[in-house]
XYZ file of C-alpha atoms in Angstrom:
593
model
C 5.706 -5.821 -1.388
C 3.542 -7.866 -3.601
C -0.112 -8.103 -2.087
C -2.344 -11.013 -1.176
C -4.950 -12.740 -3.360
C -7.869 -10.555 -1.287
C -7.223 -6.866 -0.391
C -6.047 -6.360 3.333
C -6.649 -2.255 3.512
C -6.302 -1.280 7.065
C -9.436 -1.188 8.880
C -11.690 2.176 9.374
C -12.906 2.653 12.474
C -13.739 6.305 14.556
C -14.428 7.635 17.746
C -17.822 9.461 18.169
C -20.057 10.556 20.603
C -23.655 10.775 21.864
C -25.251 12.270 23.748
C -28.655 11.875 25.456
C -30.263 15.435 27.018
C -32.489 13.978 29.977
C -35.317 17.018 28.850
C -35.522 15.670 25.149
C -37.032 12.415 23.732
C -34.524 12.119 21.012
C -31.572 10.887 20.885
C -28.929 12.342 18.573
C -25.690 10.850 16.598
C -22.414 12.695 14.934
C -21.338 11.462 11.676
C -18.309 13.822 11.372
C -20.638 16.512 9.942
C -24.279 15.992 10.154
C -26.254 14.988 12.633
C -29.666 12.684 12.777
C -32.114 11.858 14.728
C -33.541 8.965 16.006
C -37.070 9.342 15.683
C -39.459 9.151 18.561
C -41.683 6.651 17.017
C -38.001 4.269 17.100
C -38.772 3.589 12.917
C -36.893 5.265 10.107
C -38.325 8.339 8.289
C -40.594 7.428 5.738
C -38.493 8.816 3.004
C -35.478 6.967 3.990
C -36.320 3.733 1.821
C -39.003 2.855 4.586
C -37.021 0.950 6.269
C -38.192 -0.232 9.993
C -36.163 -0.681 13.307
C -36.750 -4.108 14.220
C -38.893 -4.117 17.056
C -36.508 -6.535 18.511
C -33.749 -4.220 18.730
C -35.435 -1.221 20.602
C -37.856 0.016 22.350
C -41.212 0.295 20.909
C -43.085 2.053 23.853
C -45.224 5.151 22.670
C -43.876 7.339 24.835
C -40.147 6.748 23.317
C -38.768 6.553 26.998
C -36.908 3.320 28.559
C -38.316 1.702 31.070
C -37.311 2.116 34.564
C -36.647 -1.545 35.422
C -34.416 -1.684 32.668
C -30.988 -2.329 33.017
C -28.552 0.119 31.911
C -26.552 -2.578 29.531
C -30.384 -3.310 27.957
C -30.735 0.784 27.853
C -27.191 0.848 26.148
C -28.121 -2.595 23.663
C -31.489 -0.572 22.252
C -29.609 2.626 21.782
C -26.832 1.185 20.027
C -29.197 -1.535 17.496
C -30.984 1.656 16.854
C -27.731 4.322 15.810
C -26.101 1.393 14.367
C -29.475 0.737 12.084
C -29.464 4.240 11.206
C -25.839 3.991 10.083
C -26.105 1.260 7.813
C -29.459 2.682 6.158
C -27.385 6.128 5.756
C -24.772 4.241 3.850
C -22.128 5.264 6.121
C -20.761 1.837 6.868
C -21.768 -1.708 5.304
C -23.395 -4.411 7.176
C -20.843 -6.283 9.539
C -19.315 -3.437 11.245
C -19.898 -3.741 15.044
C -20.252 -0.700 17.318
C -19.218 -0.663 21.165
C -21.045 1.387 23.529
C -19.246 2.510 26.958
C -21.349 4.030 29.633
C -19.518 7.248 30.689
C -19.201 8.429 34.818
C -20.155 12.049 33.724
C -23.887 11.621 33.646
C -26.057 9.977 30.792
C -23.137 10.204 28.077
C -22.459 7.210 25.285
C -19.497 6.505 23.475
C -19.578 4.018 20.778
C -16.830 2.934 18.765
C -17.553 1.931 14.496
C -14.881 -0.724 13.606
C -15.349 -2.059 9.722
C -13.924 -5.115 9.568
C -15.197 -5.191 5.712
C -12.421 -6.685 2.893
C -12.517 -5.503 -0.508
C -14.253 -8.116 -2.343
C -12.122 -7.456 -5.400
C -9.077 -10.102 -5.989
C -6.088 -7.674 -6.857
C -4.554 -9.439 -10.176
C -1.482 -8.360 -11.834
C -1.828 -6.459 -14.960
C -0.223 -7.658 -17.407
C 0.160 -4.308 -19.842
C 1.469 -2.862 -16.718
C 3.877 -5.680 -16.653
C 4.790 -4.622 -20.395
C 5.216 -1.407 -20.194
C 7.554 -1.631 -16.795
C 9.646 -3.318 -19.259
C 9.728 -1.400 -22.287
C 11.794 1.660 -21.202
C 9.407 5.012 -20.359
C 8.721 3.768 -16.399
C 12.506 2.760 -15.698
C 14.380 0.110 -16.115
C 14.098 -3.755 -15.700
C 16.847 -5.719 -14.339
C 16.579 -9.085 -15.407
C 16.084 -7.451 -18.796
C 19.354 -4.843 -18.322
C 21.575 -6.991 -16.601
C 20.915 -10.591 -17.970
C 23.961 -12.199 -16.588
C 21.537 -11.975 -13.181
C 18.727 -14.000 -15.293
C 19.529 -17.243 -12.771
C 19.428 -14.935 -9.680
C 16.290 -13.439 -9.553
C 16.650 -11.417 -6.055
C 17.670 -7.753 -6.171
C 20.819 -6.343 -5.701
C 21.168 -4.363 -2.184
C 20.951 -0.851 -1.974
C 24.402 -0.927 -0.171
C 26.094 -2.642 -3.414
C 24.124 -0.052 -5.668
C 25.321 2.650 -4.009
C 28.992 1.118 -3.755
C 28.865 0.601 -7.700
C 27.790 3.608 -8.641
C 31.025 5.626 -6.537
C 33.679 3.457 -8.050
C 32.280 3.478 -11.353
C 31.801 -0.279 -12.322
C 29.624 0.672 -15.337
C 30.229 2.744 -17.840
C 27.556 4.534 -20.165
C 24.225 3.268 -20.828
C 24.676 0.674 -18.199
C 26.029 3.091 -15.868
C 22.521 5.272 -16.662
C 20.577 1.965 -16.107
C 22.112 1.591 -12.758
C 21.562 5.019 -11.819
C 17.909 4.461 -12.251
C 17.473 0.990 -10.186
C 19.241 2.689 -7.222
C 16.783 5.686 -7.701
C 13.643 3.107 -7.992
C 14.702 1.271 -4.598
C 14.901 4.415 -2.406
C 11.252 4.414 -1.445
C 9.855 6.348 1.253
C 8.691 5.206 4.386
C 6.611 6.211 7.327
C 8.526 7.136 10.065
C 8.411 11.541 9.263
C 11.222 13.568 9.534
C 9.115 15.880 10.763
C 5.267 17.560 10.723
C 4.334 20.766 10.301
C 1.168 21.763 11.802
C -1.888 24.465 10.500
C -4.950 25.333 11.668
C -7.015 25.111 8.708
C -6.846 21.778 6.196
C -4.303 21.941 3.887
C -5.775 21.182 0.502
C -2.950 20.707 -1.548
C 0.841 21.047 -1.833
C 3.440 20.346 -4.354
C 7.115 20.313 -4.690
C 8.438 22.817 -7.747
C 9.943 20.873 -10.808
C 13.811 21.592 -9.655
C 12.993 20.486 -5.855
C 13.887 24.431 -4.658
C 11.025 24.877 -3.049
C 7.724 23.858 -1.773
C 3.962 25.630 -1.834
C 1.049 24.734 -0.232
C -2.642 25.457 -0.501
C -4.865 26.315 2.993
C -8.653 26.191 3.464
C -7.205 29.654 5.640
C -7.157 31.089 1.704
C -3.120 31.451 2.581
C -0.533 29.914 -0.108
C 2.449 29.279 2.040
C 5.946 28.903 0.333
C 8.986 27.344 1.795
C 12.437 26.785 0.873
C 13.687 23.294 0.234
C 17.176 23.370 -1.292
C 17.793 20.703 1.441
C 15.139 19.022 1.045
C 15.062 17.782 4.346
C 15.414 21.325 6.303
C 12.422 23.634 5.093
C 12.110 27.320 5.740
C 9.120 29.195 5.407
C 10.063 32.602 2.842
C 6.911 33.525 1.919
C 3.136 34.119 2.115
C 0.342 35.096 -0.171
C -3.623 35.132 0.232
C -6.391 34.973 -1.884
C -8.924 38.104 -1.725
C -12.237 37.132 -1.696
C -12.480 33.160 -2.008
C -15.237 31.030 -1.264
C -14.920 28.035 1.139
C -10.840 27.288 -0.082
C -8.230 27.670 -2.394
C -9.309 24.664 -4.767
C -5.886 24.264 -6.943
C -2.943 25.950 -7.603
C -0.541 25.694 -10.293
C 3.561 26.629 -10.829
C 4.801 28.491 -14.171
C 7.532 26.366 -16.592
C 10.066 28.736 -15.129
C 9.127 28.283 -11.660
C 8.813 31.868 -11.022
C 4.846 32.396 -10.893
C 2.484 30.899 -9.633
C -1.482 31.078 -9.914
C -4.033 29.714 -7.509
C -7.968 29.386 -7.763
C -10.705 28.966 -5.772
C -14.356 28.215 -6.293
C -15.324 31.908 -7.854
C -14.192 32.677 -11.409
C -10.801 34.947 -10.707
C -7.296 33.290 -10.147
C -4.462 34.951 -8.259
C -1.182 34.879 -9.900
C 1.878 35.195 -7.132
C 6.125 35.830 -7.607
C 7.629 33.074 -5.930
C 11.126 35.038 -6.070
C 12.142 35.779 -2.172
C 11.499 39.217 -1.514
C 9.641 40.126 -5.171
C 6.648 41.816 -3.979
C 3.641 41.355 -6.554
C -0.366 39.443 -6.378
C -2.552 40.002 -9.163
C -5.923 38.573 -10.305
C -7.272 37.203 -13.488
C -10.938 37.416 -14.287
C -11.629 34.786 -16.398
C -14.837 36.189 -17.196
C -13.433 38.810 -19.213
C -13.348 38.319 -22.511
C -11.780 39.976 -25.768
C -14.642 42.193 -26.017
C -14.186 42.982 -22.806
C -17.979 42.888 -22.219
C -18.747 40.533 -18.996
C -22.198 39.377 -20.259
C -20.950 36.749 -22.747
C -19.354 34.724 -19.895
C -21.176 34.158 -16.800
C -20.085 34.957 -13.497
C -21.835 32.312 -11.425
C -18.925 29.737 -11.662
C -16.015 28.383 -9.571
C -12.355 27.045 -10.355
C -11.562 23.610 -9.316
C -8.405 23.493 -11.243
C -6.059 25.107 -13.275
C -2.951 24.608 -14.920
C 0.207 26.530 -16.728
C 0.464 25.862 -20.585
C 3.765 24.311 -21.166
C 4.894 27.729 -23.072
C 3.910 29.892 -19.706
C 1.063 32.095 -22.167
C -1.823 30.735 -21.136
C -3.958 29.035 -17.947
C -6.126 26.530 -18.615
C -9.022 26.371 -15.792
C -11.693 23.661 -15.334
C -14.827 24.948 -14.181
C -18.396 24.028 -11.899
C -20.190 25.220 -15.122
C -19.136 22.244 -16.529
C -16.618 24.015 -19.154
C -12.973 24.781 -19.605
C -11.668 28.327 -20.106
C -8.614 29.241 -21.479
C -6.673 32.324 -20.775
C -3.939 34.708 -22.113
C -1.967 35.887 -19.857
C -0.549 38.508 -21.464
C -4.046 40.063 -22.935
C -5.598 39.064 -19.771
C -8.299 37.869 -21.137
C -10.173 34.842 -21.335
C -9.884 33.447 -25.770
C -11.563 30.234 -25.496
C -14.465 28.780 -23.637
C -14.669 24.729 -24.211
C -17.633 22.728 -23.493
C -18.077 18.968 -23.760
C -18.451 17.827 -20.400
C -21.953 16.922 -18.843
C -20.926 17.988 -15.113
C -18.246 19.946 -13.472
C -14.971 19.981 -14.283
C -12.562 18.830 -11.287
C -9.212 18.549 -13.134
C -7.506 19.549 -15.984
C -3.656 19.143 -17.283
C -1.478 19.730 -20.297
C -0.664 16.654 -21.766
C 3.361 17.744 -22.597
C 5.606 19.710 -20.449
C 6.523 21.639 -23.413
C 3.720 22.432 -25.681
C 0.136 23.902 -25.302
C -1.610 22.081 -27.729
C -3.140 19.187 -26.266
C -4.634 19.033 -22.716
C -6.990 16.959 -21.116
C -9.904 17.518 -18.827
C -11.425 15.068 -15.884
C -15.036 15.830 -14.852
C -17.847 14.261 -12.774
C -19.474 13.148 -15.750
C -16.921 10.056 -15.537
C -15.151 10.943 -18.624
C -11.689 11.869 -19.068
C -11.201 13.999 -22.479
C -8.507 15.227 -25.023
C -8.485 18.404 -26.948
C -6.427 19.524 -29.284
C -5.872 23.791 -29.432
C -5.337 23.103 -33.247
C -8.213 21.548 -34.849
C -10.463 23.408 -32.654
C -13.133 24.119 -36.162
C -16.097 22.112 -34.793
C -16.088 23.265 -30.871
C -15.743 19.559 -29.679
C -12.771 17.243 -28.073
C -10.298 15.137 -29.987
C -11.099 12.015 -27.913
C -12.868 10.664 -25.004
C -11.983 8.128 -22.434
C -14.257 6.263 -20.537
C -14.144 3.770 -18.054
C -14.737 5.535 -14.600
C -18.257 4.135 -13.500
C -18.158 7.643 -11.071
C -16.792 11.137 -11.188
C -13.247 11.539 -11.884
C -11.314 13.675 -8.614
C -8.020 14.861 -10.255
C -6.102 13.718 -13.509
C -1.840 13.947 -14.306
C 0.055 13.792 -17.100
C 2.976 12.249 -17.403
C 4.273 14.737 -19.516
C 5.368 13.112 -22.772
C 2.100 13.424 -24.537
C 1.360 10.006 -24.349
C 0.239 9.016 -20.414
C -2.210 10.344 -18.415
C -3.162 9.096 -14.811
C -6.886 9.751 -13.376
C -8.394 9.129 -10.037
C -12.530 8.632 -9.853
C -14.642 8.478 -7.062
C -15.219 4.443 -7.942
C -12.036 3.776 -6.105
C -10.118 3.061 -8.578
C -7.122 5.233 -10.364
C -6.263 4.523 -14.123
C -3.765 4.729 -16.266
C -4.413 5.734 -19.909
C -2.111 6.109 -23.261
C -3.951 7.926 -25.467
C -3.104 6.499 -28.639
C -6.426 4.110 -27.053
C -8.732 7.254 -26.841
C -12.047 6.831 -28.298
C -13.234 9.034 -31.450
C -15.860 11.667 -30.566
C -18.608 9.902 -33.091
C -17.388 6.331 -31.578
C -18.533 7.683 -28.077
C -21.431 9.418 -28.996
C -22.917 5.855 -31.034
C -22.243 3.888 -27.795
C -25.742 2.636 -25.869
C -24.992 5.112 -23.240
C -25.527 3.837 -19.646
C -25.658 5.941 -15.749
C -23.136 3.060 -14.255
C -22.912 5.908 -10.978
C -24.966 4.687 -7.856
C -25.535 8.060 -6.668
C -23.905 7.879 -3.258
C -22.157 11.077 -1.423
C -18.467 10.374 -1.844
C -17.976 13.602 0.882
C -20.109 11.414 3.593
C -20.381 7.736 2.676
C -19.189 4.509 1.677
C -18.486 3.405 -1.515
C -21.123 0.706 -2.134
C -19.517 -2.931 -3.113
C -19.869 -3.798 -6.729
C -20.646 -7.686 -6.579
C -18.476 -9.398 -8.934
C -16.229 -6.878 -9.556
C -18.301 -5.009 -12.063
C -16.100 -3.393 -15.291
C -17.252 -0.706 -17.309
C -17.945 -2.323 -20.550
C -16.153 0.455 -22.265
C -12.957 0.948 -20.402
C -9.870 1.247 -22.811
C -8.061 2.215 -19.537
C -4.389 0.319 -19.770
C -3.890 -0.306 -16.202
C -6.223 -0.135 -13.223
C -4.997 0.433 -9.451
C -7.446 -0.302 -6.282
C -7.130 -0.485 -2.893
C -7.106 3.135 -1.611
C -9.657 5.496 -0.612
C -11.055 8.059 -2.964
C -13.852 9.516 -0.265
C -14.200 12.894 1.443
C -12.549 15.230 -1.075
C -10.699 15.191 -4.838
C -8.283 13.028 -3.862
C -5.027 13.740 -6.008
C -2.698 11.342 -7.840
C 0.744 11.698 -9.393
C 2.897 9.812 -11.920
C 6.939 9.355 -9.752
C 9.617 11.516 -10.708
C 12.177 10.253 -13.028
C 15.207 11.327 -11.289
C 14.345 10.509 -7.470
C 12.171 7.105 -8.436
C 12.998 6.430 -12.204
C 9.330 6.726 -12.677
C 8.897 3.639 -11.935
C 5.458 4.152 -9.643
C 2.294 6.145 -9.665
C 1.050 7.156 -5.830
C -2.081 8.730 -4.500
C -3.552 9.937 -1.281
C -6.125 8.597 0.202
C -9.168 9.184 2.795
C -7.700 6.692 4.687
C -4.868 8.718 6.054
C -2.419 6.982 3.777
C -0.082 7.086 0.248
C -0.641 4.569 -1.798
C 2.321 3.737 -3.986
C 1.603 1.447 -7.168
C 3.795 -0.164 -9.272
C 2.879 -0.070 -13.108
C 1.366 -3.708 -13.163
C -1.165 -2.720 -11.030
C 0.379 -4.435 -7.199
C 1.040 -2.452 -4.432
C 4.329 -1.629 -4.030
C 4.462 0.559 -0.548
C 2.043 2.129 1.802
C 2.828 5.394 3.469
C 0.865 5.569 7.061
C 0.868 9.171 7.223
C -2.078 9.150 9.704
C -0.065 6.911 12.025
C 3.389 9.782 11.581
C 1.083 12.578 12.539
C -0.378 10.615 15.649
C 2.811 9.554 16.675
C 4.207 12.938 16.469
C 1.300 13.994 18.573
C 1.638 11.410 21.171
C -1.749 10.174 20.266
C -2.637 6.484 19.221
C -3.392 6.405 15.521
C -7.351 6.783 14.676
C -8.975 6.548 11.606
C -10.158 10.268 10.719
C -7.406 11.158 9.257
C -7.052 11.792 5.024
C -4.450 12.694 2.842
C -6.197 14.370 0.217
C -2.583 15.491 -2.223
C 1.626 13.821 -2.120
C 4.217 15.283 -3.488
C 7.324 13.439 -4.336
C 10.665 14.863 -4.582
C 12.166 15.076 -8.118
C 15.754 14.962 -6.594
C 15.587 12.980 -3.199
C 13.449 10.205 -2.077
C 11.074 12.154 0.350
C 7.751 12.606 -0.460
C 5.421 15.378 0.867
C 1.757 14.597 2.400
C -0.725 17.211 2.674
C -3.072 15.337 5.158
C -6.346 16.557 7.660
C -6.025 15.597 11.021
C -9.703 14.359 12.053
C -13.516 13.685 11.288
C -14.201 17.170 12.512
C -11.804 18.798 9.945
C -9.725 20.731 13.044
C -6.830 21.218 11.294
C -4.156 20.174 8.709
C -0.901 18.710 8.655
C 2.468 18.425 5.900
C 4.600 15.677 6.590
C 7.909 14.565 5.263
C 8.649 11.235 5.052
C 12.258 9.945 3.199
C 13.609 6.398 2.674
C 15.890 6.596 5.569
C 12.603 5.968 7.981
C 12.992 9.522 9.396
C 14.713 11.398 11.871
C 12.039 12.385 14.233
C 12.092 11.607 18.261
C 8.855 12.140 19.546
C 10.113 13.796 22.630
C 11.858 16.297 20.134
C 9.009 19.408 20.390
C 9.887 22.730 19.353
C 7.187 24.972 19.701
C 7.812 28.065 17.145
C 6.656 31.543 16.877
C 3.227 31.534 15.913
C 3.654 35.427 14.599
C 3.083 35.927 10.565
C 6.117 37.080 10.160
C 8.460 34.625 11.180
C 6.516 31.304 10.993
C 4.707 29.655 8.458
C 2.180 28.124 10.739
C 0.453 28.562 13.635
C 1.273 25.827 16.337
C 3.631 22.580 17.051
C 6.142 21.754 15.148
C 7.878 18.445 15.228
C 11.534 17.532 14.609
C-alpha cells in the first residue's frame, strides 16, 4: 500500500493505574517500570528542569490534602493535570496527549488512560535510489521493466493468474525465473496468525535457519528453544538448551553455515555453542577472554556480549562487546586471536558482510556509527570504512549477504540502507567537524523527541532511509527478505509498537503486520498498546514470517507468532492447552491453533 503525504502510525495509548493510600500524602504513578512521586509541595523536583505545576491545575494547599468540599470530579481534574504534568516533563509522552481518569467502586482507586494522538511530523517521500535499485536486478524483479508488452497496463497481474502461469509453463527460461520471483514478491504476510505460542519470560529473539528446517528462539528464561519446521506451518518443539550462568538474558544467538551449531551469548564474556541435530547431546562454552597465551589478564573480564555472529567459513565467531570492542574467536583453538577497537560506545551488533567469506564484517554501536573491517589489511589496528548518518545509537545491523548491502536500525527511528562502495575513508571521518547530534533521551523508557524540520545528519551517505516504526524499549532487529519466499524485494523490522514493518526499497511502506492485535485476539482480549516486537523472521521457502513479540508494559511474558499470506488459520475458540512438563512442551502455557 503506498502511504499518505503525513505518517498515520497507529496511535499509542496504555492502561495504568494509581493508586492513592488514604495514610500517605503522596500520590504515586506507574510508568511500566518506575515509579514517581508527586511531590507534597504539588511542584516538580528542583532537578527536573525546574519546572512548576501550574497552580491552576492543582492544589496548592500546604498541607498537600484536598479539600473536603471538593468535589470528587475537581479531586480527579487536580490529580490528573498533576500526573499528566509529570508525564510530559519525564518525556514519556509529548504535549497533546490527553489522559482520562475513572473513579473506581473499590475505594479511592484511579485509572487513567494515555492516548497520543501525536503524527509524525516527517512527510514520507519516495526515494528515488530505492526506486533505482528495485529496478536494477539484486532486490527482484520489475514488471513493467520484464514484461514490457504490459507498459500500457500498469496494474498487476493477480496472484491467481501467476500461479496458473507458472503450472502450465507459459514462460520459458529467464522469463519463466522472472515470473517465479513476482509471484514470490506478492505473497506477503498478513495478520491474521496461524497460531501463537505462548512463554513466560520475553522472548528476545528468534530466527528461522537458512533452509527453513527449523526454528530457534532466544528467552529472557536463559532457555534456547528449537523447533521443527519442515512444514512450516506445523512446528514441533525437539529440543532445549540453557545458558549457565547469564546475566539478565540471552542477548543474541547465531546459526553455523551448515546449520548444525549454534552459539548464543549473553551479557558476560562466554558464549554457549549448542548441536542442533535431534537427539545429539553436546553444550559447550567459549571464553572469549582467553587468549593465545592463555593468560586471562590481557583481556578483561568485566564485559558482556550483545551480539555475535558465525564467519561465513564456520572457523571463527565474531562478538560485539559493552567494552566497546569486537573480539574475534577460533573455534577450533578456542581462543580469542583478535581484539578490535574503533568504536566510542558499546557494540550492539555485528555481521559478516558475505555469506561465504570471513574477511569483511561490519559492526553497529551506540556511538551512531556503523563500520567496515577488513581481516586482511588489519596492519594499522583501525576499520576500513565508517558510515555515518544515525543521529543516535544503532540497535542491530544485517547484511544482505553479497558484500555489498548492509541494513541498520538506530534508536533515531529510522532504519538505513547502505552499499558500501559509499563508505567513508577512516582519515575522511576523522577530518570531519565532529558533532553530538544524540539528545540524550532513554530509548528503554521514553519518547523519541520530534526533530522540527526533519533534521538530516549532514553526513549521511546512507542510500535509502525507512521511518515510521518504533525503535524504543529494546534493540529492535531488522532483516533484508529472503530471495526465494519474497524475491528480496523488502526489508522489515519489528517494532515497540507491537508491529512488522515491511518496506519496500524506495523507502514506502509496503505492509504492516499487527502482531499485537494477533496475540490479543488469540487471547480474547481487545488489542492495547504495550505490546513490542523486538525480532521477525521471514521464511526463506514460504511466505510466513515469525514474530518474537512481549506481551505488555509490565514485561509478563512473551509470545511467537506465525503469520502467512493466506490470513491464517486460527479460530479463536480453537484452545488447546498443552503439557506444560519440560519434556514434552516447549512452553509453559496456552497455545493457540
Amino acid at each position: 500500500m503506498e502511504p499518505s503525504a503525513v505518517s498515520t502510525s497507529p496511535m499509542e495509548y496504555s492502561d495504568l493505574d494509581v493508586e492513592i493510600d488514604d495514610d500517605d500524602d503522596d500520590g504515586e504513578y506507574e510508568d511500566a517500570q518506575t515509579y514517581h512521586d508527586i511531590d507534597d509541595d504539588d511542584e516538580m523536583d528542583d532537578d527536573e528542569e525546574g519546572e512548576e505545576v501550574d497552580a491552576d491545575a492543582v492544589d496548592d494547599d500546604d498541607d498537600d490534602e484536598y479539600d473536603d468540599e471538593d468535589s470528587e470530579d475537581e479531586v480527579e481534574r487536580r490529580l490528573g493535570a498533576a500526573i499528566r504534568l509529570r508525564i510530559l516533563n519525564d518525556g514519556i509522552l509529548e504535549d497533546g496527549a490527553s489522559i482520562h481518569i475513572v473513579s473506581l467502586p473499590e475505594g479511592i482507586r484511579y485509572q487513567y488512560h494515555i492516548e497520543s494522538t501525536r503524527q509524525d511530523e516527517a512527510v514520507i517521500e519516495r526515494s528515488e535510489e530505492g526506486v533505482e535499485l528495485m529496478k536494477g536486478g539484486d532486490f527482484g524483479a520489475e514488471e513493467l521493466g520484464s514484461f514490457p508488452q504490459r507498459a500500457n497496463n500498469r496494474k498487476s497481474l493477480p496472484l491467481a493468474t501467476r500461479l496458473l502461469q507458472r503450472e502450465i509453463g507459459t514462460y520459458r527460461g529467464e522469463r519463466a525465473r522472472i515470473g517465479s520471483q513476482l509471484l514470490a514478491q506478492s505473497v506477503i504476510p498478513s495478520t491474521k496468525a496461524d497460531f501463537v505460542m505462548r512463554h513466560n519470560s520475553n522472548v528476545y529473539s528468534g530466527q528461522f535457519s537458512t533452509d527453513g528446517n527449523f526454528f530457534y528462539s532466544c528467552s529472557q528464561d536463559f532457555k534456547v528453544r528449537m523447533y521443527d519446521t519442515s512444514n512450516p506451518y506445523n512446528w514441533e518443539h525437539y529440543k532445549t538448551a540453557r545458558y549457565e550462568g547469564g546475566r539478565w538474558t540471552i542477548t543474541d544467538a547465531t546459526l553455523s553455515p551448515d546449520n548444525k551449531m549454534l552459539a548464543y551469548s549473553s551479557i558476560t564474556p562466554v558464549v554457549y555453542v549448542s548441536n542442533t541435530q535431534p537427539g545429539a547431546e553436546g553444550t559447550w562454552a567459549m571464553d572469549f577472554c582467553a587468549s593465545r597465551r592463555q593468560t586471562r589478564s590481557i583481556i578483561e573480564r568485566d564485559f558482556g556480549i550483545w551480539s555475535i555472529r558465525f564467519s561465513g567459513d564456520g572457523r571463527e565467531l565474531v562478538a560485539g562487546a559493552s567494552d566497546c570492542n569486537l573480539y574475534i574467536y577460533d573455534i577450533e583453538t578456542q581462543t580469542t586471536v583478535l581484539k578490535l577497537t574503533g568504536h566510542k560506545d558499546e557494540v550492539n551488533a555485528v555481521c559478516f558482510a558475505d555469506v561465504d567469506s570471513p574477511h569483511i564484517l561490519y559492526s553497529g554501536s551506540d556511538d551512531t556509527t556503523l563500520k567496515v573491517w577488513d581481516r586482511r589489511s588489519m596492519g594499522s589496528g583501525r576499520e576500513a570504512g565508517v558510515f555515518a548518518g544515525h543521529m543516535e545509537g544503532l540497535t542491530y545491523i544485517d547484511s544482505k549477504g553479497d558484500g555489498r548491502y548492509v541494513l541498520s536500525n538506530g534508536k533515531d527511528q529510522t532504519m538505513k540502507l547502505w552499499d558500501i562502495r559509499k563508505m567513508m575513508e577512516p582519515s575522511a571521518f576523522d577530518n570531519l567537524r565532529h558533532q553530538n547530534y544524540q539528545c540524550g533521551f532513554d530509548y528503554r523508557m521514553q519518547q523519541y523527541p520530534r526533530r522540527r524540520g526533519g533534521r538530516r545528519h549532514p553526513q549521511d551517505c546512507s542510500v535509502v532511509t525507512y521511518s515510521g516504526h518504533k525503535v524504543l524499549r529494546t534493540l529492535i532487529r531488522c532483516h533484508f527478505s529472503p530471495p526465494v519466499s519474497s524475491g528480496s524485494r523488502y526489508v522489515y523490522t519489528g517494532s515497540a509498537d507491537g508491529q512488522v514493518w515491511i518496506y519496500n526499497l524506495d523507502a514506502t511502506t509496503k505492509a504492516v503486520i499487527d502482531v499485537q492485535g494477533a496475540v490479543s485476539s488469540a487471547y480474547g482480549f481487545q488489542r492495547h498498546g504495550g505490546g513490542c516486537v523486538r525480532d521477525a523472521s521471514w521464511h526463506p521457502n514460504a511466505g510466513v514470517i515469525a514474530a518474537t513479540s512481549w506481551k505488555g508494559m509490565n514485561h509478563d511474558g512473551g509470545n511467537i507468532s506465525l503469520h502467512s499470506f493466506n490470513g491464517g488459520g486460527m479460530s479463536d475458540k480453537e484452545v488447546v492447552q498443552l503439557n506444560a512438563s519440560e519434556d514434552s512442551s516447549y512452553y509453559s502455557g496456552w497455545a493457540y491453533y
